[in-house]
mmCIF file of C-alpha atoms in Angstrom:
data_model
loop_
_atom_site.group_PDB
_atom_site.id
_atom_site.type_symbol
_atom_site.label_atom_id
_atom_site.label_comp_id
_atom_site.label_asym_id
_atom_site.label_seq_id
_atom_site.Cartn_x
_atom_site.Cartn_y
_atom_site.Cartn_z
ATOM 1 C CA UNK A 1 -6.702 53.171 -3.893
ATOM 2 C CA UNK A 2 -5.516 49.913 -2.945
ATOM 3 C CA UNK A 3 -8.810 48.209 -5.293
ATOM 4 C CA UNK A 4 -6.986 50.294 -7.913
ATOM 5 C CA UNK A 5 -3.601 48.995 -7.518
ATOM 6 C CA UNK A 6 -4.632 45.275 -7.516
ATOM 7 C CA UNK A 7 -5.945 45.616 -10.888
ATOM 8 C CA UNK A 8 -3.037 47.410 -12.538
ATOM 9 C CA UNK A 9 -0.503 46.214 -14.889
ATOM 10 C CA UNK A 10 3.493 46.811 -14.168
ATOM 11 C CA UNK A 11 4.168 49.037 -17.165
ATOM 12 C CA UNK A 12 7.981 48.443 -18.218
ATOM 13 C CA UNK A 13 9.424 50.708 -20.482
ATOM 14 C CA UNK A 14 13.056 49.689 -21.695
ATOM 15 C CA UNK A 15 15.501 52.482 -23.112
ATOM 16 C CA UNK A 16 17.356 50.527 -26.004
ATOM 17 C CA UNK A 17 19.334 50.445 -29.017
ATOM 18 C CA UNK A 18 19.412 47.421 -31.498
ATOM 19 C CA UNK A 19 23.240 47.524 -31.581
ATOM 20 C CA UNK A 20 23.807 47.344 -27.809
ATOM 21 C CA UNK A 21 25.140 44.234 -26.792
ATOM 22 C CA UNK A 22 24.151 44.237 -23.030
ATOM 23 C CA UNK A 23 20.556 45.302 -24.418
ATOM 24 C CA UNK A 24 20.815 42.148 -26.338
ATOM 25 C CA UNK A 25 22.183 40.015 -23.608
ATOM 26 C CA UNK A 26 19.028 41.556 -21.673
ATOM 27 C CA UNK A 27 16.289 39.412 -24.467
ATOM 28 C CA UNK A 28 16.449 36.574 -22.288
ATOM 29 C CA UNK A 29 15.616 38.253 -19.170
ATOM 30 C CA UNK A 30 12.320 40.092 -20.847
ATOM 31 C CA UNK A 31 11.413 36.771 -22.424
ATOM 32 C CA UNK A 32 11.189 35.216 -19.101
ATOM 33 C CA UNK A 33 9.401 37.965 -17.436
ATOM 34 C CA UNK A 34 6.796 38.055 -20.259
ATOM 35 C CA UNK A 35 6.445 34.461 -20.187
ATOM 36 C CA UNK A 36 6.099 34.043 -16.483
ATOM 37 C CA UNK A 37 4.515 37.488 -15.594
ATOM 38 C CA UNK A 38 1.941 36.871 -18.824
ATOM 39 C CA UNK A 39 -0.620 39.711 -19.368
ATOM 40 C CA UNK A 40 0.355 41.391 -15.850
ATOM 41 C CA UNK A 41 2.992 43.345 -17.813
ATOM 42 C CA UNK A 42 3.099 45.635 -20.641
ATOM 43 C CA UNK A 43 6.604 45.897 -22.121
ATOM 44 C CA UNK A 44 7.455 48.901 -24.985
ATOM 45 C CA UNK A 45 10.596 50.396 -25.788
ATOM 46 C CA UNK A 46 12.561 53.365 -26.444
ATOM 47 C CA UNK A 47 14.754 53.860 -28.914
ATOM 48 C CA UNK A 48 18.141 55.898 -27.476
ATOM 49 C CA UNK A 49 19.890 56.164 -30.364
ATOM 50 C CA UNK A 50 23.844 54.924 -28.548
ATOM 51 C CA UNK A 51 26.074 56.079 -31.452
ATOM 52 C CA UNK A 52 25.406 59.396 -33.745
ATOM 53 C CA UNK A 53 28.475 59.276 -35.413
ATOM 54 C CA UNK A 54 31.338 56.986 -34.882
ATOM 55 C CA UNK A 55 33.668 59.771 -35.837
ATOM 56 C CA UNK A 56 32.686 61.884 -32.921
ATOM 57 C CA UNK A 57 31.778 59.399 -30.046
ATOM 58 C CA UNK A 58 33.970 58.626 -27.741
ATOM 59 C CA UNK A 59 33.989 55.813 -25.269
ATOM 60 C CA UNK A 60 37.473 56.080 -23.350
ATOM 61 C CA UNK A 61 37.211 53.272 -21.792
ATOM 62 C CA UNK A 62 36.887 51.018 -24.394
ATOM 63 C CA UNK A 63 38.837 52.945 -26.956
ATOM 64 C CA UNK A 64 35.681 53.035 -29.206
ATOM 65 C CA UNK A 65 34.879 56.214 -31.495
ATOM 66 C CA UNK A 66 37.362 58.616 -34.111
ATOM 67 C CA UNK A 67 39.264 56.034 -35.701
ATOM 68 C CA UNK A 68 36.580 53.917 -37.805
ATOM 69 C CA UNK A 69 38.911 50.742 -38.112
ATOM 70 C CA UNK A 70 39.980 50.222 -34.049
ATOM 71 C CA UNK A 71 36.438 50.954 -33.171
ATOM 72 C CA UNK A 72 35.147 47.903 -35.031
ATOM 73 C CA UNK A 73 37.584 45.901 -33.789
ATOM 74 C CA UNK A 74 36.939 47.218 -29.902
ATOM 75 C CA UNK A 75 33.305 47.029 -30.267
ATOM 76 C CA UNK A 76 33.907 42.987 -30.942
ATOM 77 C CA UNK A 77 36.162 42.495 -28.543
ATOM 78 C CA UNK A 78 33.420 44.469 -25.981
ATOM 79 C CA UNK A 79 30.634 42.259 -27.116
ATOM 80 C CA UNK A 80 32.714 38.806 -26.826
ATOM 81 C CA UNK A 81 33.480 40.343 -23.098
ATOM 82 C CA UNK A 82 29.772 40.751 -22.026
ATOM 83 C CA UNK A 83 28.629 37.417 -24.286
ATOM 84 C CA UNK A 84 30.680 35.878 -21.366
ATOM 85 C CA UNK A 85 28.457 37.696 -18.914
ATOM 86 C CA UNK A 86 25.120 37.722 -20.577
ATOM 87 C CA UNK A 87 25.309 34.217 -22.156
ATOM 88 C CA UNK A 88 23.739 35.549 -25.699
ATOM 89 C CA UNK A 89 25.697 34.351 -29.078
ATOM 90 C CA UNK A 90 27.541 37.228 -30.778
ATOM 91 C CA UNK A 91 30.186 36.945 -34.212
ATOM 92 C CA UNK A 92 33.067 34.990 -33.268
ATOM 93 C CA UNK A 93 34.814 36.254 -36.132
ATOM 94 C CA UNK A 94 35.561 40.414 -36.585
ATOM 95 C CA UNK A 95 32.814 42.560 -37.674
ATOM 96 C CA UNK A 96 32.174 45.997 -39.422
ATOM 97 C CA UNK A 97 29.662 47.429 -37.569
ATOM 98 C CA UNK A 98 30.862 50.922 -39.192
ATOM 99 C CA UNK A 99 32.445 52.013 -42.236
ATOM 100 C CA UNK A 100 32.934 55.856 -43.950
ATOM 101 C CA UNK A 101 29.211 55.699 -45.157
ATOM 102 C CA UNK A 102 27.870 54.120 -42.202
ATOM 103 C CA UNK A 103 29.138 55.574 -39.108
ATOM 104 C CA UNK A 104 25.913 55.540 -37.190
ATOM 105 C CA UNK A 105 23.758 52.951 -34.860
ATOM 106 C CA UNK A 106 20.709 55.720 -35.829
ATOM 107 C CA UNK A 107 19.196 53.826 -38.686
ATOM 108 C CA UNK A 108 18.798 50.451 -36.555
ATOM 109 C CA UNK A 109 16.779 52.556 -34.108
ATOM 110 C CA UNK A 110 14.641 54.213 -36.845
ATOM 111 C CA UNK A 111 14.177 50.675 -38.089
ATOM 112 C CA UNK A 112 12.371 49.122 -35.079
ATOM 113 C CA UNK A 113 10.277 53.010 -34.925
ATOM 114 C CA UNK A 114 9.359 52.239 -38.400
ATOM 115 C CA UNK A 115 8.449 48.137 -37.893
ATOM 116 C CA UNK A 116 5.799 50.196 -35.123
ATOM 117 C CA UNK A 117 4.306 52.926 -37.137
ATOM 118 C CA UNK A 118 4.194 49.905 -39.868
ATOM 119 C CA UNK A 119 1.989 48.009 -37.926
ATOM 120 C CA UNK A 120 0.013 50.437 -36.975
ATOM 121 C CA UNK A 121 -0.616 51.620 -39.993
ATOM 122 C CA UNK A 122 -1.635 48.724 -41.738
ATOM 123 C CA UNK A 123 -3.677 46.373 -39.587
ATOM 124 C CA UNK A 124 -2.742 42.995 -41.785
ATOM 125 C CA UNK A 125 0.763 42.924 -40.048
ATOM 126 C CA UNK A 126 0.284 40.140 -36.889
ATOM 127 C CA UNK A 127 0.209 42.321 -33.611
ATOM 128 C CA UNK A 128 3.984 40.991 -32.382
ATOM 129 C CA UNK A 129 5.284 41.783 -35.554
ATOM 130 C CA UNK A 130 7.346 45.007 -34.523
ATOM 131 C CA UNK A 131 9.021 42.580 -31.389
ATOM 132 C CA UNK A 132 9.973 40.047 -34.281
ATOM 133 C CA UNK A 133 11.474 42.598 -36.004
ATOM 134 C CA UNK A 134 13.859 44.467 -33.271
ATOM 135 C CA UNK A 135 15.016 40.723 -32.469
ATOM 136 C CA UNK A 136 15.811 40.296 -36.141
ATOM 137 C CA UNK A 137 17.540 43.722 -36.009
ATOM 138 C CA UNK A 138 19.684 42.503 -33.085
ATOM 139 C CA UNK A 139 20.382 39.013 -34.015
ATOM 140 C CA UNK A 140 21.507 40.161 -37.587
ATOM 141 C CA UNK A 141 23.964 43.139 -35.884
ATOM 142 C CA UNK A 142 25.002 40.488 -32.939
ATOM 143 C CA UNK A 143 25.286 37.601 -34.107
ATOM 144 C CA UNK A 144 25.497 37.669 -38.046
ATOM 145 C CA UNK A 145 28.045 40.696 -37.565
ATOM 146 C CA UNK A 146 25.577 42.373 -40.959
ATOM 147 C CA UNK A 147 25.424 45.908 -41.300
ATOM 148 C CA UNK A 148 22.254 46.565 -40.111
ATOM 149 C CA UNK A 149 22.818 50.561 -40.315
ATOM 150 C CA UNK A 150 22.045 49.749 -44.532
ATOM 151 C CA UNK A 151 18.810 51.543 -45.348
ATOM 152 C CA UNK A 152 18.799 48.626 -48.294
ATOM 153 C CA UNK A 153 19.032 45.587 -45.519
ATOM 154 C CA UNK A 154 16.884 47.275 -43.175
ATOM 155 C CA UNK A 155 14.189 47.009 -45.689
ATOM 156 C CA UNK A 156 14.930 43.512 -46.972
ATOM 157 C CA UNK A 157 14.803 42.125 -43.692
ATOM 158 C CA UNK A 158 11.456 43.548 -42.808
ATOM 159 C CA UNK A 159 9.855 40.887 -45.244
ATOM 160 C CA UNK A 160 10.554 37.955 -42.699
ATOM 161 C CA UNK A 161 7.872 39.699 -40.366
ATOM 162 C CA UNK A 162 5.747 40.094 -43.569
ATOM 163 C CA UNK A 163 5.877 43.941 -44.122
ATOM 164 C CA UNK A 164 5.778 44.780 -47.796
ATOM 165 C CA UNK A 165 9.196 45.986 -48.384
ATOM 166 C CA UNK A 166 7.910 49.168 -50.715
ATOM 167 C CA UNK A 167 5.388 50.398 -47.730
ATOM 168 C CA UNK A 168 8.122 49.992 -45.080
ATOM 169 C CA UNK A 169 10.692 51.724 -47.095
ATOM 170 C CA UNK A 170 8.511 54.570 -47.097
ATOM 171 C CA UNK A 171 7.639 54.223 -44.034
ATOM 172 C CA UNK A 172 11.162 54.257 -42.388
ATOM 173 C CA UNK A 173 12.254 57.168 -44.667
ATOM 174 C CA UNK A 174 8.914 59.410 -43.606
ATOM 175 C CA UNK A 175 8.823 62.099 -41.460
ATOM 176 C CA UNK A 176 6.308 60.571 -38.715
ATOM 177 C CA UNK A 177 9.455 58.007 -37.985
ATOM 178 C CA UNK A 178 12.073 60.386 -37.433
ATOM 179 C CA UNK A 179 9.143 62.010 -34.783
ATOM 180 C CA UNK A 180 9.077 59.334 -32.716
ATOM 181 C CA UNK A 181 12.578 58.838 -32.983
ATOM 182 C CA UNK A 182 13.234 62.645 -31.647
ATOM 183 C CA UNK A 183 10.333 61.904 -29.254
ATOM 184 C CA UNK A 184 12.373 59.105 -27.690
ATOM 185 C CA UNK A 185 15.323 61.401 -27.263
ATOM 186 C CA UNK A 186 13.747 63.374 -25.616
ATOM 187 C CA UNK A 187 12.375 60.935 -23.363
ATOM 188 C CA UNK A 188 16.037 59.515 -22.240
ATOM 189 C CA UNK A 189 16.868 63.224 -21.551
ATOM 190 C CA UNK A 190 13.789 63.448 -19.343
ATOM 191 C CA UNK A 191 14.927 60.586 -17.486
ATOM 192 C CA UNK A 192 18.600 60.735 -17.436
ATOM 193 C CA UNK A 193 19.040 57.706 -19.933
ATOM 194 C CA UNK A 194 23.149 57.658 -20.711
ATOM 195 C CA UNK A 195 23.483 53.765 -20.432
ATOM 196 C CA UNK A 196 21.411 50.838 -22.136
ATOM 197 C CA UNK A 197 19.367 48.925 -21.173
ATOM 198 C CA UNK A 198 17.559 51.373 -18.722
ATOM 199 C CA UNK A 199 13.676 50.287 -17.293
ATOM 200 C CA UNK A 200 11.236 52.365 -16.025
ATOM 201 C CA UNK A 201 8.814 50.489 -14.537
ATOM 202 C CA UNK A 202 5.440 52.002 -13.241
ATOM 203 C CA UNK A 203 2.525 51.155 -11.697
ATOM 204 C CA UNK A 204 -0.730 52.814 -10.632
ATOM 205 C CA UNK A 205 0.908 56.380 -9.887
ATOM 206 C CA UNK A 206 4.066 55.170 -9.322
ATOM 207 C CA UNK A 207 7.290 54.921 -10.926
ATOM 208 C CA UNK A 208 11.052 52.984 -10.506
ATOM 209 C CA UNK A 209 14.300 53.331 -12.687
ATOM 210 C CA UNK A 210 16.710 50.219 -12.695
ATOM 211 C CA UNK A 211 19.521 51.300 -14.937
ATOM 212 C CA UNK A 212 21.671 49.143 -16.997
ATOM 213 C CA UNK A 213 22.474 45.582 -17.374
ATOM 214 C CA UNK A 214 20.807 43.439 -14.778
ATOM 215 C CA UNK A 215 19.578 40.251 -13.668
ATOM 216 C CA UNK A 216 15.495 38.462 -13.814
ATOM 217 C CA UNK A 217 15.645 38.302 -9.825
ATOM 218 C CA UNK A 218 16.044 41.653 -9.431
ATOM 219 C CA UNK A 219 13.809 43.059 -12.034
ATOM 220 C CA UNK A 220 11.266 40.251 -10.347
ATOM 221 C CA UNK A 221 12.011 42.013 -6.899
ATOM 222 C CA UNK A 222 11.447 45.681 -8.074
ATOM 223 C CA UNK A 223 8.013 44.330 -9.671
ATOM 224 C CA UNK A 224 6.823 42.935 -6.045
ATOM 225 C CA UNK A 225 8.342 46.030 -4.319
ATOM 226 C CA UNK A 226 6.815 48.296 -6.655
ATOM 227 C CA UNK A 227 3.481 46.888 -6.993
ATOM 228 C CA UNK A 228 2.970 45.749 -3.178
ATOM 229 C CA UNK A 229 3.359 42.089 -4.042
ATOM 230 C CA UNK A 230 0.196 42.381 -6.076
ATOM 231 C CA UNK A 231 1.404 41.592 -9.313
ATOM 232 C CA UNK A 232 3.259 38.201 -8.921
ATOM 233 C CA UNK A 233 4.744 35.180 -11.336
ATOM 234 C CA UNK A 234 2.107 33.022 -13.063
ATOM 235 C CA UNK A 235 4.513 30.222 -12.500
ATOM 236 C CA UNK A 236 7.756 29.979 -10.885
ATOM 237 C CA UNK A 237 10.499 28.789 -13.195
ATOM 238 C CA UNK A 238 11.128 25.312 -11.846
ATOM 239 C CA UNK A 239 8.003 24.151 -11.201
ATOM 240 C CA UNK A 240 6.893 25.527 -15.207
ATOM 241 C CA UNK A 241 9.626 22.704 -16.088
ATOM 242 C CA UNK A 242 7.943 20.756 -18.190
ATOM 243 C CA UNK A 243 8.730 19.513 -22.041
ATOM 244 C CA UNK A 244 4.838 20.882 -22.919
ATOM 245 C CA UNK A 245 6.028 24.448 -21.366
ATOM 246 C CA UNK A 246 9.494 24.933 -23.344
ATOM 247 C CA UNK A 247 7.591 24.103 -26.539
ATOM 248 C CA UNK A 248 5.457 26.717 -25.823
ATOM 249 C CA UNK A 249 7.583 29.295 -24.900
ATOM 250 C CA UNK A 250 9.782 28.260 -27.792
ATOM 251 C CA UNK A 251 6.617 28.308 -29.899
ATOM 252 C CA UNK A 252 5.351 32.040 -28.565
ATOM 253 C CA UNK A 253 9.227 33.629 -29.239
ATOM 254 C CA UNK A 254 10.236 31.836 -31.919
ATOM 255 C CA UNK A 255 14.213 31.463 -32.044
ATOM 256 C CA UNK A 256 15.254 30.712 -28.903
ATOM 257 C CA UNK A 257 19.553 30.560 -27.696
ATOM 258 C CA UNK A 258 20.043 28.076 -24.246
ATOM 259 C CA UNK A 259 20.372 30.885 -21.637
ATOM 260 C CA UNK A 260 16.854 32.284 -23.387
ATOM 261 C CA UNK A 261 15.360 28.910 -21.976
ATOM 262 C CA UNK A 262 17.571 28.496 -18.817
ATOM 263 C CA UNK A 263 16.562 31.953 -17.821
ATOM 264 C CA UNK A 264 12.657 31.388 -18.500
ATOM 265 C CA UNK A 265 13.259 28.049 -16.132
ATOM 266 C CA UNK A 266 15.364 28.478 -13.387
ATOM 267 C CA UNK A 267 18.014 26.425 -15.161
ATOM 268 C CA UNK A 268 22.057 26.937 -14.246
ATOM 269 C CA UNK A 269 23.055 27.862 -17.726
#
């Protein structure tokens, strides 16, 4: 048994939306795991699906949901709030995240299902391009302040990962994606998902829930806990402080925001 659990990988599975802003503040600390945990973890998310229908939520606490107008303004004022906390860039001026026809954060979840099914449908797609694709879901919702719940810029913006916008469109609007996307519902209810981010991380025969926003020490500290200190950094942030290193973790993400290297390094943002 103990053979067995030296040679397994820590499994992380991260309950999501594209629209959540402390899943979004969250990038830097899964970009710095991957980077310093390397092929010892296998990251894949689920799609929760946060808002159904703006009309109907209702967050008390933030005043979001019924009244279309206040909730876009409370949902900026929210994400400027945890931008303070996470570090990650959001729209410094107001946003409309929601409007009568698009009262929803559904379609930005069936978008990243879709980018998947996409690329596993047709093999010329490069393997990471799904990943590329939720971070260009997030960045245009975040920081642009676009309306990413439009069916129309869902499928525009899939041709900067190099889907062919005609395949994806009928992709996303197919049957197999709204599947998966029930599929991950029922997941979160399995698990007792009512906040984003959530992990579950698991390894050999084991499993551990960490839910909501939290830091790269801690999710480092379940890992060693989890997997009996068997599964440990590559390199420790510091020491992997080298102008060589952050081009290539710039090179292997692409865009990257300060706290997305200060995390990966150890650096006080």
């Amino acid at each position: 048994i103990e053979k067995l659990k030296t040679m397994e990988k820590i499994k992380i599975t991260v309950f999501a939306d594209p629209t959540c802003t402390w899943c979004w503040g969250s990038v830097p600390i899964l970009r710095a795991l991957s980077y310093r945990y390397g092929g010892q973890l296998e990251i894949s998310y689920v799609m929760g699906g946060m808002i159904e229908d703006i009309l109907s939520y209702n967050n008390r606490r933030l005043s979001i949901g019924g009244d279309i107008a206040l909730s876009n303004r409370n949902v900026h004022k929210h994400w400027l709030e945890a931008s303070a906390v996470h570090g990650m860039p959001v729209a410094e001026k107001s946003i409309m995240l929601f409007s009568e026809s698009r009262r929803s954060t559904i379609p930005q979840n069936l978008a990243y299902i879709a980018a998947c099914e996409y690329a596993k449908r047709y093999e010329t797609v490069e393997n990471d391009a799904p990943r590329r694709y939720l971070r260009i879901l997030q960045e245009m919702t975040l920081v642009d302040g676009a309306q990413m719940n439009d069916a129309d810029n869902i499928v525009a913006m899939s041709a900067l990962v190099g889907f062919n916008q005609q395949k994806y469109s009928e992709v996303f609007a197919g049957p197999e994606t709204k599947r998966v996307y029930s599929a991950n519902k029922e997941l979160c209810n399995e698990y007792d998902v009512h906040s984003f981010p959530t992990y579950k991380l698991v390894y050999a025969d084991e499993e551990m829930m960490v839910r909501g926003f939290t830091t790269y020490e801690t999710l480092a500290h379940c890992i060693a806990q989890l997997s009996y200190e068997n599964v440990k950094p590559i390199e420790d942030g510091r020491e992997a402080l080298t102008i060589a290193n952050v081009r290539t973790f710039i090179e292997e993400f692409g865009v990257a925001y300060p706290v997305e290297i200060a995390t990966a390094f150890s650096l006080d943002r």
